[in-house]
Coordinates of C-alpha atoms and ligand atoms in Angstrom, one line a residue:
X103 CA 50.7 126.2 241.4
X104 CA 47.8 126.5 239.7
X105 CA 45.4 122.7 240.3
X106 CA 46.0 122.4 236.6
X107 CA 50.0 122.7 236.3
X108 CA 50.2 120.2 239.9
X109 CA 48.3 117.2 238.1
X110 CA 50.5 117.9 234.5
X111 CA 53.6 118.2 236.7
X112 CA 52.6 114.9 238.8
X113 CA 52.0 112.8 235.9
X114 CA 55.0 114.3 234.4
X115 CA 57.1 113.1 237.4
X116 CA 55.4 109.8 237.4
X117 CA 56.3 110.0 234.1
X118 CA 59.8 110.1 234.5
X119 CA 59.8 107.6 237.6
X120 CA 58.1 105.1 235.1
X121 CA 60.7 106.0 232.4
X122 CA 63.4 106.0 235.3
X123 CA 62.1 102.4 236.6
X124 CA 61.6 100.8 232.9
X125 CA 65.6 102.0 232.2
X126 CA 66.9 100.6 235.3
X127 CA 65.0 97.1 233.8
X128 CA 66.2 97.9 230.8
X129 CA 69.9 98.4 230.6
X130 CA 72.5 95.9 232.3
X131 CA 76.0 96.8 233.1
X132 CA 78.8 95.8 231.5
X133 CA 81.3 93.2 232.1
X134 CA 85.2 94.3 232.2
X135 CA 86.9 92.9 229.9
X136 CA 89.7 90.7 230.4
X137 CA 92.8 89.4 228.3
X138 CA 91.8 85.9 226.8
X139 CA 92.4 83.1 229.1
X140 CA 93.4 80.0 227.4
X141 CA 95.3 77.9 230.5
X142 CA 92.4 74.8 230.9
X143 CA 93.1 71.3 231.3
X144 CA 93.0 69.0 228.0
X145 CA 90.1 67.0 230.2
X146 CA 87.9 70.0 231.1
X147 CA 88.2 71.1 227.2
X148 CA 87.1 67.9 226.2
X149 CA 84.0 68.0 228.4
X150 CA 83.0 71.1 227.3
X151 CA 83.1 70.0 223.5
X152 CA 80.0 67.6 224.1
X153 CA 78.3 70.5 226.1
X154 CA 78.9 72.3 222.4
X155 CA 78.2 69.6 220.9
X156 CA 74.6 68.6 222.7
X157 CA 73.8 72.2 222.8
X158 CA 73.7 72.3 218.5
X159 CA 75.7 75.6 219.1
X160 CA 77.6 75.2 215.1
X161 CA 74.2 74.4 214.0
X162 CA 73.3 78.1 214.5
X163 CA 76.9 80.0 214.9
X164 CA 78.6 78.1 211.5
X165 CA 77.3 79.8 208.5
X166 CA 77.0 76.7 205.0
X167 CA 80.3 77.1 204.2
X168 CA 81.4 79.5 206.9
X169 CA 84.1 79.2 209.9
X170 CA 83.1 76.7 212.8
X171 CA 81.4 79.0 215.3
X172 CA 82.1 82.8 213.9
X173 CA 78.3 83.2 213.0
X174 CA 76.6 84.8 209.9
X175 CA 73.7 82.6 209.7
X176 CA 70.2 84.3 209.2
X177 CA 67.2 83.1 211.4
X178 CA 64.4 84.0 209.7
X179 CA 61.7 85.0 212.9
X180 CA 58.0 86.6 212.4
X181 CA 59.6 89.6 214.0
X182 CA 62.7 90.1 211.0
X183 CA 65.9 88.4 210.5
X184 CA 68.0 88.1 212.9
X185 CA 72.3 86.8 212.5
X186 CA 74.0 84.2 215.3
X187 CA 77.1 86.2 216.3
X188 CA 80.7 84.8 216.3
X189 CA 81.5 82.8 219.2
X190 CA 85.0 82.2 218.4
X191 CA 87.8 83.3 220.7
X192 CA 88.6 86.9 218.5
X193 CA 89.0 89.8 220.9
X194 CA 87.5 92.2 218.4
X195 CA 84.5 90.0 216.5
X196 CA 84.1 87.0 218.8
X197 CA 84.6 86.7 222.6
X198 CA 87.7 86.2 222.9
X199 CA 87.5 89.5 225.7
X200 CA 84.8 88.1 227.8
X201 CA 85.5 86.4 231.2
X202 CA 83.3 83.2 232.7
X203 CA 81.5 85.7 234.2
X204 CA 80.2 87.3 231.3
X205 CA 79.6 83.9 228.9
X206 CA 77.5 82.6 232.1
X207 CA 75.3 85.5 232.1
X208 CA 74.9 85.4 228.5
X209 CA 73.9 81.8 228.8
X210 CA 71.4 82.5 231.4
X211 CA 69.8 85.9 231.5
X212 CA 70.5 86.3 227.9
X213 CA 72.7 89.2 228.0
X214 CA 75.8 90.1 226.2
X215 CA 79.0 91.2 227.6
X216 CA 78.4 95.1 227.2
X217 CA 74.9 95.2 228.3
X218 CA 73.1 94.8 225.5
X219 CA 70.0 92.3 225.7
X220 CA 70.0 88.9 223.3
X221 CA 67.0 88.1 221.3
X222 CA 65.4 85.0 222.6
X223 CA 65.8 83.5 219.6
X224 CA 69.1 82.6 221.4
X225 CA 67.9 79.8 223.3
X226 CA 68.9 80.7 226.8
X227 CA 66.0 79.6 228.2
X228 CA 66.8 76.3 228.2
X229 CA 70.8 77.1 228.4
X230 CA 69.9 78.6 231.8
X231 CA 69.6 74.7 233.3
X232 CA 72.8 74.3 232.8
X233 CA 74.8 73.1 235.5
X234 CA 77.9 75.2 236.3
X235 CA 80.0 73.1 235.6
X236 CA 78.9 72.2 232.2
X237 CA 78.9 76.1 231.2
X238 CA 82.6 76.3 232.9
X239 CA 83.4 73.2 230.4
X240 CA 81.6 74.8 227.3
X241 CA 83.7 77.8 228.1
X242 CA 87.2 76.7 228.5
X243 CA 86.8 74.9 225.1
X244 CA 85.4 78.1 223.5
X245 CA 88.2 80.0 224.4
X246 CA 90.4 77.1 223.4
X247 CA 89.3 76.9 220.1
X248 CA 91.0 79.0 216.9
X249 CA 90.1 83.0 217.2
X250 CA 88.3 84.1 213.8
X251 CA 87.9 87.4 212.9
X252 CA 84.4 88.0 211.2
X253 CA 82.2 91.0 212.4
X254 CA 78.6 90.6 212.9
X255 CA 75.7 91.1 210.1
X256 CA 73.2 93.3 211.2
X257 CA 70.0 92.7 212.1
X258 CA 67.2 93.4 210.2
X259 CA 64.3 93.4 212.9
X260 CA 61.2 95.1 212.7
X261 CA 60.0 97.7 214.7
X262 CA 59.2 97.5 217.5
X263 CA 61.6 94.5 218.5
X264 CA 64.5 96.4 216.2
X265 CA 64.0 98.1 219.6
X266 CA 66.6 95.3 222.2
X267 CA 65.6 96.4 225.5
X268 CA 62.1 95.8 225.0
X269 CA 63.3 91.9 225.2
X270 CA 63.6 92.9 229.0
X271 CA 59.9 93.0 229.1
X272 CA 60.0 90.0 227.2
X273 CA 62.5 88.0 229.9
X274 CA 60.2 89.5 232.8
X275 CA 57.3 87.7 231.1
X276 CA 58.5 84.2 229.7
X277 CA 62.1 83.9 231.2
X278 CA 61.1 81.8 234.1
X279 CA 62.5 78.5 233.7
X280 CA 65.2 77.2 236.6
X281 CA 67.2 74.5 237.0
X282 CA 65.7 71.9 238.5
X283 CA 67.2 68.9 241.0
X284 CA 67.3 65.5 240.1
X285 CA 63.9 63.4 240.7
X286 CA 64.5 60.6 243.4
X287 CA 62.1 58.5 242.0
X288 CA 63.3 58.1 238.5
X289 CA 66.7 56.4 237.6
X290 CA 69.9 58.7 236.9
X291 CA 69.3 57.7 233.2
X292 CA 65.8 59.5 233.0
X293 CA 67.7 62.5 235.1
X294 CA 70.2 62.6 233.0
X295 CA 67.9 62.3 229.7
X296 CA 65.8 65.0 231.4
X297 CA 68.6 67.5 232.0
X298 CA 69.7 67.4 228.0
X299 CA 66.1 67.6 226.6
X300 CA 65.2 70.4 228.6
X301 CA 68.2 71.8 228.7
X302 CA 71.3 71.7 226.2
X303 CA 69.4 70.1 223.8
X304 CA 66.2 73.0 223.8
X305 CA 64.6 70.4 221.7
X306 CA 61.6 72.7 222.9
X307 CA 62.7 75.2 220.9
X308 CA 61.6 73.7 218.1
X309 CA 59.2 71.1 219.3
X310 CA 57.1 73.3 221.8
X311 CA 54.4 75.6 220.2
X312 CA 55.2 79.1 220.5
X313 CA 52.5 81.9 221.5
X314 CA 52.3 85.3 219.7
X315 CA 55.2 87.1 221.2
X316 CA 57.2 84.2 219.6
X317 CA 58.0 82.3 223.5
X318 CA 57.3 78.5 224.6
X319 CA 53.5 77.7 226.0
X320 CA 55.1 75.6 228.7
X321 CA 51.6 74.7 229.2
X322 CA 52.0 72.5 225.7
X323 CA 55.8 71.6 226.0
X324 CA 57.3 69.1 223.3
X325 CA 53.4 68.6 222.2
X326 CA 54.5 69.8 218.4
X327 CA 55.0 73.2 216.8
X328 CA 56.7 74.3 213.5
X329 CA 59.9 75.4 212.5
X330 CA 61.5 76.9 209.3
X331 CA 58.0 75.5 207.4
X332 CA 58.4 71.9 208.9
X333 CA 56.8 70.2 211.4
X334 CA 58.6 69.2 214.3
X335 CA 55.8 66.6 215.2
X336 CA 54.8 66.3 219.5
X337 CA 57.4 64.0 221.2
X338 CA 54.3 63.4 223.7
X339 CA 53.5 59.5 223.4
X340 CA 55.9 58.2 221.2
X341 CA 55.6 54.9 222.8
X342 CA 52.0 54.8 222.6
X343 CA 52.1 56.0 218.7
X344 CA 50.1 53.4 216.4
X345 CA 53.2 52.8 215.0
X346 CA 55.3 53.1 218.2
X347 CA 58.3 54.2 218.8
X348 CA 61.1 51.8 220.7
X349 CA 64.2 52.2 222.6
X350 CA 66.5 51.2 220.0
X351 CA 64.6 53.0 216.9
X352 CA 65.0 55.7 218.8
X353 CA 68.3 56.1 219.6
X354 CA 69.2 55.4 215.8
X355 CA 67.4 58.0 214.8
X356 CA 68.1 60.5 217.3
X357 CA 71.8 59.6 215.9
X358 CA 70.5 59.9 211.9
X359 CA 70.7 56.5 211.3
X360 CA 67.9 54.8 209.3
X361 CA 65.7 52.7 211.2
X362 CA 62.9 50.7 210.5
X363 CA 59.4 52.3 210.6
X364 CA 60.8 55.4 210.7
X365 CA 63.3 56.4 208.6
X366 CA 65.7 58.9 209.2
X367 CA 65.4 63.1 210.6
X368 CA 64.8 65.5 207.4
X369 CA 64.9 69.4 207.2
X370 CA 66.0 70.7 210.8
X371 CA 66.1 68.0 212.8
X372 CA 69.3 66.7 210.2
X373 CA 72.1 68.8 211.9
X374 CA 70.2 68.4 215.6
X375 CA 70.3 64.2 215.3
X376 CA 74.2 64.8 213.1
X377 CA 75.1 66.5 216.7
X378 CA 73.8 63.8 219.0
X379 CA 75.2 61.3 217.1
X380 CA 78.7 62.9 218.0
X381 CA 77.9 62.5 221.7
X382 CA 78.0 59.5 224.3
X383 CA 75.9 57.0 222.9
X384 CA 74.8 56.7 227.4
X385 CA 73.5 60.2 226.3
X386 CA 71.8 59.1 223.5
X387 CA 70.3 56.3 225.4
X388 CA 69.5 58.6 228.0
X389 CA 67.4 61.2 226.0
X390 CA 65.4 58.3 224.5
X391 CA 64.5 56.8 227.4
X392 CA 63.9 60.1 228.8
X393 CA 61.2 60.9 226.6
X394 CA 59.7 57.5 225.6
X395 CA 58.4 58.1 229.4
X396 CA 56.4 61.2 228.3
X397 CA 52.6 60.2 228.3
X398 CA 50.5 61.5 225.4
X399 CA 48.6 65.2 226.2
X400 CA 45.4 64.6 226.7
X401 CA 44.5 67.5 222.8
X402 CA 44.6 66.2 219.3
X403 CA 43.8 69.6 218.1
X404 CA 47.2 70.4 218.4
X405 CA 48.2 68.3 215.7
X406 CA 45.9 69.8 213.6
X407 CA 46.7 73.3 214.1
X408 CA 50.6 72.8 213.4
X409 CA 49.3 71.4 210.0
X410 CA 47.6 74.7 209.0
X411 CA 50.6 77.0 210.4
X412 CA 53.2 74.6 208.9
X413 CA 51.5 76.0 205.3
X414 CA 51.5 79.5 206.6
X415 CA 55.1 79.8 207.9
X416 CA 56.4 78.4 204.9
X417 CA 54.8 80.6 202.9
X418 CA 55.9 83.5 204.9
X419 CA 59.1 82.5 205.4
X420 CA 59.5 82.6 201.7
X421 CA 58.1 85.9 201.6
X422 CA 60.1 87.3 204.0
X423 CA 63.3 85.9 202.0
X424 CA 62.6 86.9 199.1
X425 CA 62.0 90.5 200.6
X426 CA 65.4 90.6 202.1
X427 CA 67.6 88.8 199.9
X428 CA 66.3 89.4 196.5
X429 CA 63.1 92.0 196.3
X430 CA 66.5 94.3 195.8
X431 CA 67.4 93.6 192.7
X432 CA 63.7 91.7 191.1
X433 CA 60.8 92.6 192.5
X434 CA 58.8 94.9 191.0
X435 CA 60.0 98.5 192.3
X436 CA 63.9 97.0 191.8
X437 CA 65.6 99.7 189.4
X438 CA 67.4 96.6 187.7
X439 CA 63.6 95.6 186.2
X440 CA 62.3 99.1 185.9
X441 CA 65.4 100.8 184.3
X442 CA 66.1 97.6 182.0
X443 CA 62.4 96.2 181.3
X444 CA 63.1 93.0 182.8
X445 CA 60.8 90.4 183.4
X446 CA 59.9 89.1 186.7
X447 CA 61.0 86.6 188.1
X448 CA 57.8 85.0 188.0
X449 CA 58.1 85.2 183.9
X450 CA 61.7 83.7 183.5
X451 CA 62.2 80.1 182.3
X452 CA 64.1 79.1 185.4
X453 CA 60.5 79.3 187.7
X454 CA 58.2 78.8 184.7
X455 CA 60.3 75.2 184.1
X456 CA 58.4 71.9 185.7
X457 CA 61.9 71.1 187.8
X458 CA 63.3 73.3 189.6
X459 CA 66.8 72.4 189.4
X460 CA 67.5 75.8 187.4
X461 CA 66.0 78.4 190.1
X462 CA 68.1 76.4 192.6
X463 CA 71.8 76.0 190.4
X464 CA 71.2 79.8 190.1
X465 CA 70.5 80.9 193.3
X466 CA 73.2 78.5 195.4
X467 CA 75.8 80.2 192.0
X468 CA 74.6 83.1 191.1
X469 CA 75.6 84.9 188.0
X470 CA 79.7 85.5 188.1
X471 CA 80.6 89.1 186.0
X472 CA 82.2 88.6 182.5
X473 CA 85.5 89.8 183.5
X474 CA 86.1 93.5 181.4
X475 CA 82.5 93.7 180.8
X476 CA 79.2 95.6 182.3
X477 CA 76.5 93.2 182.6
X478 CA 74.4 91.1 184.4
X479 CA 75.6 90.2 188.4
X480 CA 73.8 88.0 191.2
X481 CA 75.8 87.1 194.3
X482 CA 75.8 83.1 194.9
X483 CA 73.5 82.7 198.2
X484 CA 74.9 78.5 199.1
X485 CA 77.2 80.1 202.1
X486 CA 74.6 81.8 203.0
X487 CA 71.3 80.2 202.8
X488 CA 70.3 76.6 204.5
X489 CA 68.4 74.1 203.0
X490 CA 65.1 74.7 205.0
X491 CA 65.7 78.9 203.5
X492 CA 66.0 77.8 199.7
X493 CA 63.2 74.8 199.6
X494 CA 61.3 77.9 201.3
X495 CA 62.1 80.4 198.8
X496 CA 61.5 78.4 195.8
X497 CA 58.0 77.2 196.8
X498 CA 57.2 81.3 197.1
X499 CA 58.9 82.0 193.7
X500 CA 57.0 78.8 192.3
X501 CA 53.9 79.4 193.9
X502 CA 53.7 82.9 192.7
X503 CA 54.0 81.9 189.3
X504 CA 52.3 78.5 189.2
X505 CA 50.6 77.5 192.3
X506 CA 48.5 75.0 190.7
X507 CA 52.1 73.0 189.9
X508 CA 54.5 73.1 192.8
X509 CA 57.8 71.7 192.6
X510 CA 58.5 68.6 194.1
X511 CA 61.6 66.6 195.6
X512 CA 62.8 70.4 196.3
X513 CA 64.7 68.8 199.3
X514 CA 66.6 66.5 197.2
X515 CA 67.5 68.7 194.5
X516 CA 69.0 71.0 196.9
X517 CA 70.6 68.2 198.6
X518 CA 72.3 67.1 195.4
X519 CA 73.4 70.4 193.5
X520 CA 75.0 71.7 196.9
X521 CA 77.5 69.0 196.6
X522 CA 78.0 70.1 192.7
X523 CA 78.5 73.5 194.2
X524 CA 82.1 74.9 194.5
Ligands
HEC725 C1 68.6 78.2 217.4 C2 70.3 78.7 217.2 C3 71.4 79.3 218.5 C4 71.8 78.0 218.9 C5 71.6 76.5 219.1 C6 72.9 78.2 220.0 N1 73.1 80.1 219.4 FE1 74.1 81.4 220.1 N2 73.0 83.2 219.1 C7 71.9 82.8 218.5 C8 71.7 84.2 217.9 C9 70.8 84.6 217.2 C10 72.5 85.2 218.5 C11 72.3 86.6 218.5 C12 71.3 87.0 219.3 C13 71.5 88.5 219.1 O1 72.1 89.2 218.3 O2 70.0 89.2 220.1 C14 73.3 84.1 219.4 C15 74.2 85.0 220.8 C16 74.7 84.1 221.4 C17 76.4 84.6 222.2 C18 76.2 85.9 222.5 C19 77.4 86.5 221.7 C20 77.7 87.6 222.4 O3 78.3 88.8 221.4 O4 76.8 88.9 222.6 C21 76.5 83.8 223.1 C22 77.9 83.8 224.2 C23 76.1 82.0 222.7 N3 74.7 83.0 221.4 C24 76.6 81.1 222.5 C25 76.3 79.8 222.4 C26 76.2 78.7 222.8 C27 77.4 78.3 223.8 C28 75.5 77.9 222.4 C29 75.3 75.6 222.3 C30 75.5 76.4 223.9 C31 75.0 78.5 221.4 N4 75.3 80.2 221.6 C32 73.3 78.1 220.6 C33 72.0 81.3 218.2 C34 72.0 80.4 218.8
HEC726 C1 66.5 73.0 214.8 C2 64.9 72.5 215.4 C3 64.9 71.0 215.9 C4 65.6 70.7 217.5 C5 66.5 71.9 217.9 C6 64.8 69.5 217.5 N1 64.2 69.1 217.0 FE1 62.8 67.2 216.9 N2 62.3 67.3 215.1 C7 62.5 68.5 214.3 C8 61.9 68.9 212.7 C9 61.7 70.1 212.0 C10 61.4 67.3 212.9 C11 60.5 66.4 211.9 C12 61.7 65.7 211.0 C13 61.2 64.9 209.7 O1 60.2 64.6 209.6 O2 62.3 64.5 208.6 C14 61.6 66.4 213.8 C15 61.6 65.3 214.0 C16 61.9 64.6 215.8 C17 61.8 63.2 216.1 C18 60.8 62.0 214.9 C19 59.1 62.8 215.6 C20 58.2 61.9 214.8 O3 56.8 61.5 215.2 O4 58.6 61.6 213.7 C21 61.9 63.0 216.9 C22 61.9 61.8 217.5 C23 62.9 64.1 217.8 N3 63.0 65.2 217.1 C24 63.6 64.0 218.7 C25 64.4 65.5 219.3 C26 64.9 65.6 220.4 C27 65.1 64.6 221.7 C28 65.2 67.2 220.6 C29 66.4 67.7 221.1 C30 67.5 67.1 221.7 C31 64.7 67.7 219.1 N4 64.6 66.8 218.6 C32 65.4 69.0 218.9 C33 63.0 70.0 214.6 C34 63.7 69.7 215.7
HEC727 C1 72.1 92.5 193.2 C2 71.3 91.1 192.1 C3 70.3 90.5 192.3 C4 69.6 89.5 193.7 C5 70.2 90.2 194.9 C6 69.5 88.7 193.1 N1 69.5 88.4 192.0 FE1 68.7 87.1 190.5 N2 69.1 88.0 188.8 C7 70.3 89.2 189.2 C8 70.7 89.0 187.1 C9 71.3 90.6 187.0 C10 70.0 88.0 187.0 C11 70.6 88.0 185.2 C12 69.1 87.7 184.6 C13 69.0 89.5 184.0 O1 70.0 90.0 183.7 O2 68.0 89.8 183.8 C14 69.4 87.1 187.8 C15 68.9 85.9 186.9 C16 68.3 85.1 188.2 C17 67.8 83.8 187.6 C18 67.2 83.6 186.6 C19 66.2 84.1 185.6 C20 66.3 83.6 184.1 O3 66.5 84.6 183.2 O4 66.2 82.6 184.1 C21 66.3 83.6 188.9 C22 66.3 82.3 189.2 C23 67.6 84.6 189.9 N3 67.7 85.4 189.5 C24 66.4 84.1 191.3 C25 67.0 84.6 192.8 C26 67.0 84.6 193.4 C27 66.0 83.3 193.9 C28 67.6 85.8 195.0 C29 67.3 86.0 196.2 C30 67.9 85.0 196.8 C31 67.8 86.3 193.7 N4 68.1 86.1 192.6 C32 68.8 87.8 193.7 C33 70.0 90.0 189.9 C34 69.8 89.8 191.3

């Protein structure tokens, strides 16, 4: 063998070893399916319901108008759109055949029963902090719920993030959190609060800034971030603010009530607080006590960068949604426009109007076909877009048409029109 060939073959075999090692890291074994277990005692199921509530599972796993926990809610990430999955105990489309071991592996390591990696938009980084008992209880609750047949909606992740095994690299870099023992110097209430905030509550999922790979910056935990175009403010130093939070105000706010000086949660915090309101009040008190003990962070600069990021993120969320859900018909290149010479959406009266009502109503309800006649048809989006997504979409489209006069009160309009939508 010539010297040169030797080098080539060495390089090739090293490469193969590298690939083999990488693949070893990138795949996980399948866990064998089982017959759905249903024998659990009712106290355990009731405890499990609380874990599921504390974990906001329904906020992501139930789409507007959809069946409880049957999935299908779009989550727009900088890497593409991801749909939550069906976690009802349906044997074919849900987790009905999952043994407890498979559920624990998904919740702690982000690996599905068949061995594929789950995207970290599913906050397993936090759920891995849950105790064995809490996970077993959650499992008992899920397995005894009503099974719903609802196949998964295919994800639309962009290259390279559409290659799931890449998540293994993400996990190696960022999946560091480990269950922590109670801190002896602190009260039981404080420890419970920390467990709920860091674990099931996954408050950092929204309140901690992300790095460019979409991982939480642990060194800036809870110092404020951006989610779906909303500012999720810093949760540090709440007791020392210009308008300080009291324990009573914080407990009320976290339970979706209206409180003095601070109002009530809106946007993505609304469903979180509605879930917290269903927990025993002692748990909410524990969360509040823990938060109030957190000192302010040293840097105030994060607040400003959060503001700028809010504006940018909302714009890109709106653009991504338009590309994904509307451009197929309303984009410049859409056949509907080139064939029939229709106006751009920005030129229509719905988008030119000073109020967003008609725009939002059209998107919620769509345009039903006239029976027996060919004519324009547009699907209704009430069930697939949540309020934040609708807001970002409306802002994006309006900004294309009339940037000088943005629509105000979008959230109130959406709420009101949702009530009317059948
Ligand atoms: C922030 C949104 C979000 C929350 C909150 C959330 N999930 Fe998920 N979950 C997802 C997404 C998105 C997926 C799909 C990930 C993928 O396909 O890679 C998922 C996947 C899963 C899976 C894997 C299902 C499968 O078929 O592989 C399980 C199990 C699961 N979630 C359970 C839960 C439980 C239990 C809770 C509450 C304690 C919860 N999730 C809360 C977004 C969420
Ligand atoms: C899905 C994203 C999301 C999650 C998860 C989330 N929050 Fe929030 N939170 C927000 C947003 C957005 C706001 C701003 C809401 C508003 O302005 O009405 C907010 C506001 C707050 C505020 C008010 C802060 C202030 O200065 O006004 C508190 C307190 C709070 N959240 C606590 C929590 C706690 C505790 C948890 C975990 C149990 C949590 N949040 C989980 C998104 C989230
Ligand atoms: C399957 C094709 C289709 C999709 C997808 C679609 N639309 Fe439409 N849309 C239509 C048709 C057809 C009309 C009727 C107007 C026409 O024929 O020119 C319409 C009308 C509208 C109007 C009223 C315009 C007017 O003439 O006053 C608005 C606003 C609108 N769409 C917004 C959206 C938004 C926002 C999305 C994405 C969430 C969307 N549409 C997705 C087909 C579609």
